[in-house]
mmCIF file of C-alpha atoms in Angstrom:
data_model
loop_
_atom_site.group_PDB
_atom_site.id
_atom_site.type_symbol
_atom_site.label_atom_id
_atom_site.label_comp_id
_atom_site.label_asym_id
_atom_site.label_seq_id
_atom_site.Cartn_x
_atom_site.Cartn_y
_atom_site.Cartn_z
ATOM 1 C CA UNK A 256 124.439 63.037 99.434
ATOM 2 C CA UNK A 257 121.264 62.586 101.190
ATOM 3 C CA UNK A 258 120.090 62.349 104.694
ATOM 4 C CA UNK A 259 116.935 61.981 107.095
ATOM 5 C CA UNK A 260 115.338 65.336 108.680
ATOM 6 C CA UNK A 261 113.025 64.705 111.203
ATOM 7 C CA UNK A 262 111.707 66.496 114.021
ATOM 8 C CA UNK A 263 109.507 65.500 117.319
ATOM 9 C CA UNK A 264 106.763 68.105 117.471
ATOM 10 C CA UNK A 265 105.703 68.634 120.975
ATOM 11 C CA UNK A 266 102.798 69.718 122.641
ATOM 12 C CA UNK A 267 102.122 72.122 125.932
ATOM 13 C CA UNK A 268 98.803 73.582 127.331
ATOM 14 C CA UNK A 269 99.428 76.495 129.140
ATOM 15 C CA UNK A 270 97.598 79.305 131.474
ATOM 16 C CA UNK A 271 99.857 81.731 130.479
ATOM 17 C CA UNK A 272 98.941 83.872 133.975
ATOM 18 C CA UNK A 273 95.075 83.914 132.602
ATOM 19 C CA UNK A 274 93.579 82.554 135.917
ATOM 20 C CA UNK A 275 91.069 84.497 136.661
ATOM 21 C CA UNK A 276 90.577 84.854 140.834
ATOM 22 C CA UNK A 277 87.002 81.940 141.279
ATOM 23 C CA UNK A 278 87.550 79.985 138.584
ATOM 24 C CA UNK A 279 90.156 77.339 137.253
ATOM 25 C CA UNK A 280 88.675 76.568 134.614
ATOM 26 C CA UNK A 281 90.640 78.652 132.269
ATOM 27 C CA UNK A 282 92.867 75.416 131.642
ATOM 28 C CA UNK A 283 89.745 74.376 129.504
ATOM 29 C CA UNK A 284 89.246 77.263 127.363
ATOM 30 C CA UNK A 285 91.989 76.421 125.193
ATOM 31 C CA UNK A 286 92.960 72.962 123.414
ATOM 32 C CA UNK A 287 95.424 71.859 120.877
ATOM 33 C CA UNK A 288 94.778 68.340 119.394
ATOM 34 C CA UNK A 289 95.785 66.217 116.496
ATOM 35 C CA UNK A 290 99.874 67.345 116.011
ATOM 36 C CA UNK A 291 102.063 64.844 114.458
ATOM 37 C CA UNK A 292 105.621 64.626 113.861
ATOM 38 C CA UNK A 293 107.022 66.317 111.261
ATOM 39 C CA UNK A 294 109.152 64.104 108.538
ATOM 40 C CA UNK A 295 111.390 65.842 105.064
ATOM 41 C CA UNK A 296 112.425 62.072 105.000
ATOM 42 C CA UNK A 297 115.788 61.685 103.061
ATOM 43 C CA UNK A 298 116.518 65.115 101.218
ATOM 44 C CA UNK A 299 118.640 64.755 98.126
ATOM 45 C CA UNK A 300 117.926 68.060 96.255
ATOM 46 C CA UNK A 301 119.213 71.271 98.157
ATOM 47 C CA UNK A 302 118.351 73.495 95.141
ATOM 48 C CA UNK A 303 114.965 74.436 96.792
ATOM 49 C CA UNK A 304 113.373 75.090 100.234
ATOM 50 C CA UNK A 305 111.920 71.829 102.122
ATOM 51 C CA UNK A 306 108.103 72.685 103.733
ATOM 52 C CA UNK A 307 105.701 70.285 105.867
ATOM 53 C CA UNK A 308 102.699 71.933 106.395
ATOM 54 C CA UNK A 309 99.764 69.955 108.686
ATOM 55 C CA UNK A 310 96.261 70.788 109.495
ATOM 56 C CA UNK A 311 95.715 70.562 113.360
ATOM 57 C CA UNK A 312 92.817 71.404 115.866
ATOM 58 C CA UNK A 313 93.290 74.876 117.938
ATOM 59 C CA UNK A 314 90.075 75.854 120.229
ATOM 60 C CA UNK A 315 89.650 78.792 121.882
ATOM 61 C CA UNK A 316 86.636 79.176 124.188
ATOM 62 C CA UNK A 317 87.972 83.224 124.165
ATOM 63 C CA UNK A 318 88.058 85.774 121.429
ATOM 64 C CA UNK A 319 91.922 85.302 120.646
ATOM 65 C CA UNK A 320 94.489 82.453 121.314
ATOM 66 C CA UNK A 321 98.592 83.289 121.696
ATOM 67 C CA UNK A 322 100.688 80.836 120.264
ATOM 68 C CA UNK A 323 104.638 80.337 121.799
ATOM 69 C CA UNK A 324 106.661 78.092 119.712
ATOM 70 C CA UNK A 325 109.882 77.110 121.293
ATOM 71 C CA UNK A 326 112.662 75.158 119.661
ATOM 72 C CA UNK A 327 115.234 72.450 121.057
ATOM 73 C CA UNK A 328 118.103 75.070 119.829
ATOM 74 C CA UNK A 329 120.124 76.869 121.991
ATOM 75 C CA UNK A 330 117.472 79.894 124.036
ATOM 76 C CA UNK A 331 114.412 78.089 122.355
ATOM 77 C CA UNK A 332 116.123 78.511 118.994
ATOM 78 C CA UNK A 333 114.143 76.358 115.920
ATOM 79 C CA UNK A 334 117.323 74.433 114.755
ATOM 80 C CA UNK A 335 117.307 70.538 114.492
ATOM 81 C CA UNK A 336 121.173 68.687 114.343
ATOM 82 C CA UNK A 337 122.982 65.647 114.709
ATOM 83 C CA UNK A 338 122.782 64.227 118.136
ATOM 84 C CA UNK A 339 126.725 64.532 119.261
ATOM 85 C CA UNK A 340 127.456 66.665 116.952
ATOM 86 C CA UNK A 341 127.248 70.547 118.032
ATOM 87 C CA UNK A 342 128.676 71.941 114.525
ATOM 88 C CA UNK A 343 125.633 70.310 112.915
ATOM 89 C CA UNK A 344 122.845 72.186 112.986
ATOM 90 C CA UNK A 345 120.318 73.500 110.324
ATOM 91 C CA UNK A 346 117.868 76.463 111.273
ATOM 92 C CA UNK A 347 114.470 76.108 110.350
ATOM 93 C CA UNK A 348 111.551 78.595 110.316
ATOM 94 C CA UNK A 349 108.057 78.179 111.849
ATOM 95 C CA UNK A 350 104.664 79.713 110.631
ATOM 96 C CA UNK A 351 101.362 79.722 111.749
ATOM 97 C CA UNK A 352 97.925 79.914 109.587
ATOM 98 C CA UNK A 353 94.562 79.831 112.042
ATOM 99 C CA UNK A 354 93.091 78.325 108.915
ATOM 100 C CA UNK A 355 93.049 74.595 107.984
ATOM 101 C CA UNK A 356 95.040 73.649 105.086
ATOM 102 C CA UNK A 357 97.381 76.348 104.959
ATOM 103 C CA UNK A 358 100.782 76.052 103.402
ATOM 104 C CA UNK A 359 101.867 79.808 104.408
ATOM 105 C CA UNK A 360 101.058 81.937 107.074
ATOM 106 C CA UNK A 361 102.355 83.911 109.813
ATOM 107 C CA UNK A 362 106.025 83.758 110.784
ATOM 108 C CA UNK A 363 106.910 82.955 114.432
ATOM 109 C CA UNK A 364 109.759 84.009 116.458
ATOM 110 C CA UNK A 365 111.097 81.777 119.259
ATOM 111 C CA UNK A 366 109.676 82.184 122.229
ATOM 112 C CA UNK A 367 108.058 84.809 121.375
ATOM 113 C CA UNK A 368 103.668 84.973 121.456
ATOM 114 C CA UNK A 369 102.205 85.553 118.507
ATOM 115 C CA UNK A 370 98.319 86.294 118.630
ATOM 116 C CA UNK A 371 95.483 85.195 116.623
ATOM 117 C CA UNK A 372 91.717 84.972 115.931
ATOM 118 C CA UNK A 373 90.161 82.103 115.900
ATOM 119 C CA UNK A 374 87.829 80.839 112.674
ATOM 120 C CA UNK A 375 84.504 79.427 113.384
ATOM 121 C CA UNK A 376 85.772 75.883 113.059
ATOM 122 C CA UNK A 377 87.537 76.334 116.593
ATOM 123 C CA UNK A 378 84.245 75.384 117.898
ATOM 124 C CA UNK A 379 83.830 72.240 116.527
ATOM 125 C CA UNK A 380 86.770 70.883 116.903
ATOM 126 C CA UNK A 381 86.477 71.060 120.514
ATOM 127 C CA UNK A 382 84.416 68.566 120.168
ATOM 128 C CA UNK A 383 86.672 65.647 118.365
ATOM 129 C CA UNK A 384 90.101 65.751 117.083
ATOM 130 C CA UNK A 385 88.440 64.180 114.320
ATOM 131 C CA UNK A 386 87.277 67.295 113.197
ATOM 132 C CA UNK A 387 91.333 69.237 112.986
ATOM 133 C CA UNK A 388 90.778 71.777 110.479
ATOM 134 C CA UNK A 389 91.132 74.698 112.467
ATOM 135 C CA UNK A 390 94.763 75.839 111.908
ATOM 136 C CA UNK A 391 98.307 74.984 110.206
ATOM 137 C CA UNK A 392 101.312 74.675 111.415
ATOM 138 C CA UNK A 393 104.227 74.818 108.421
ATOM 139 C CA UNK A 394 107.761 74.003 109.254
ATOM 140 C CA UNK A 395 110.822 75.142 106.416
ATOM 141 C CA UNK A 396 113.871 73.632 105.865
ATOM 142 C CA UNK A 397 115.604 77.102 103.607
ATOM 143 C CA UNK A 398 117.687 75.585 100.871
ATOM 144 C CA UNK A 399 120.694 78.524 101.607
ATOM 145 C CA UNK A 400 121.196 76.050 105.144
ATOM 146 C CA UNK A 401 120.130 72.641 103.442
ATOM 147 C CA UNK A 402 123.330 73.377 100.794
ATOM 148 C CA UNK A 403 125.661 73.613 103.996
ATOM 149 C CA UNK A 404 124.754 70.847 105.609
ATOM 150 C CA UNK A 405 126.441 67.725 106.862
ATOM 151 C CA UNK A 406 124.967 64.414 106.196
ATOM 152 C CA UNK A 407 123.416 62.962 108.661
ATOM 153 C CA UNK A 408 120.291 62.013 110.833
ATOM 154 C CA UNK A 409 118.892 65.303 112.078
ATOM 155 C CA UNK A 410 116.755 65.590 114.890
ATOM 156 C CA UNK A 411 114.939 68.527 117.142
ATOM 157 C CA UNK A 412 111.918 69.237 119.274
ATOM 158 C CA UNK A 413 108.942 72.036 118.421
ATOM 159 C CA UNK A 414 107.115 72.605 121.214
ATOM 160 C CA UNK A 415 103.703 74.873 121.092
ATOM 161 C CA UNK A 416 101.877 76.717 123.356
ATOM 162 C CA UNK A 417 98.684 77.893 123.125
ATOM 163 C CA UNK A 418 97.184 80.070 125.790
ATOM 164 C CA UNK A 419 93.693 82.438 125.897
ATOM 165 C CA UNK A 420 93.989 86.056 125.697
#
């Protein structure tokens, strides 16, 4: 049995409430650049857990950055599933490295902020998404749902937000 996993990874910029009363440029002090979707293609072996890690660009023009990953799942929940088909759905797990080229990091929660310091690199790739090294976002498929799962073509949204704190 196999089937194709993939997931639409989104992208917000946020304020978060950070406006500070004069100036609007707060909007500019943060910037996430160079996220792509995230394809497990057609998964045949359920015996271990499925992870796509990617290197992206975070800047922060602050000290620390908060980053809010929400889920298409019901509240914000990280699940992907079969479009008509409420009974299929797989839970995946987010985590967040503010490092390039990570294939662990931190866990998220849903819709929850999680905070982090940026590494010199945030600078830099301010300047061109050319230079995304500055963090990794890793996505898990856990083998104990893959061996569950329906066949099918699995789908799901991951949006991010990153905000200055």
């Amino acid at each position: 049995m196999a089937w194709w996993i993939r997931f639409t990874a989104g992208c917000t910029l946020a304020l978060s409430g950070l406006v500070t009363p004069g100036s609007g440029a707060w909007a500019q002090n943060v910037q996430i650049a160079s996220l792509t979707d995230v394809s497990f293609g057609t998964i045949a072996s359920f015996a271990t857990n499925r992870t796509a890690s990617q290197t992206l660009c975070v800047y922060s023009g602050v000290t620390n950055y908060t980053i809010r990953a929400t889920g298409s799942g019901n509240s914000g929940a990280f699940t992907i599933g079969i479009a008509g088909n409420s009974a299929a759905q797989l839970p995946y797990t987010v985590q967040w490295a503010s490092t390039g080229s990570q294939t662990a990091g931190t866990q998220l929660i849903a819709g929850q902020g999680s905070r982090f310091t940026p590494n010199p690199l945030n600078l830099l790739c301010s300047l061109s998404s050319l230079l995304a090294s500055s963090a990794s976002l890793i996505v898990t498929l856990p083998a104990t749902n893959l061996s569950v799962a329906l066949a099918g073509n699995y789908t799901g949204t991951l949006s991010l937000m990153v905000s200055p704190n």
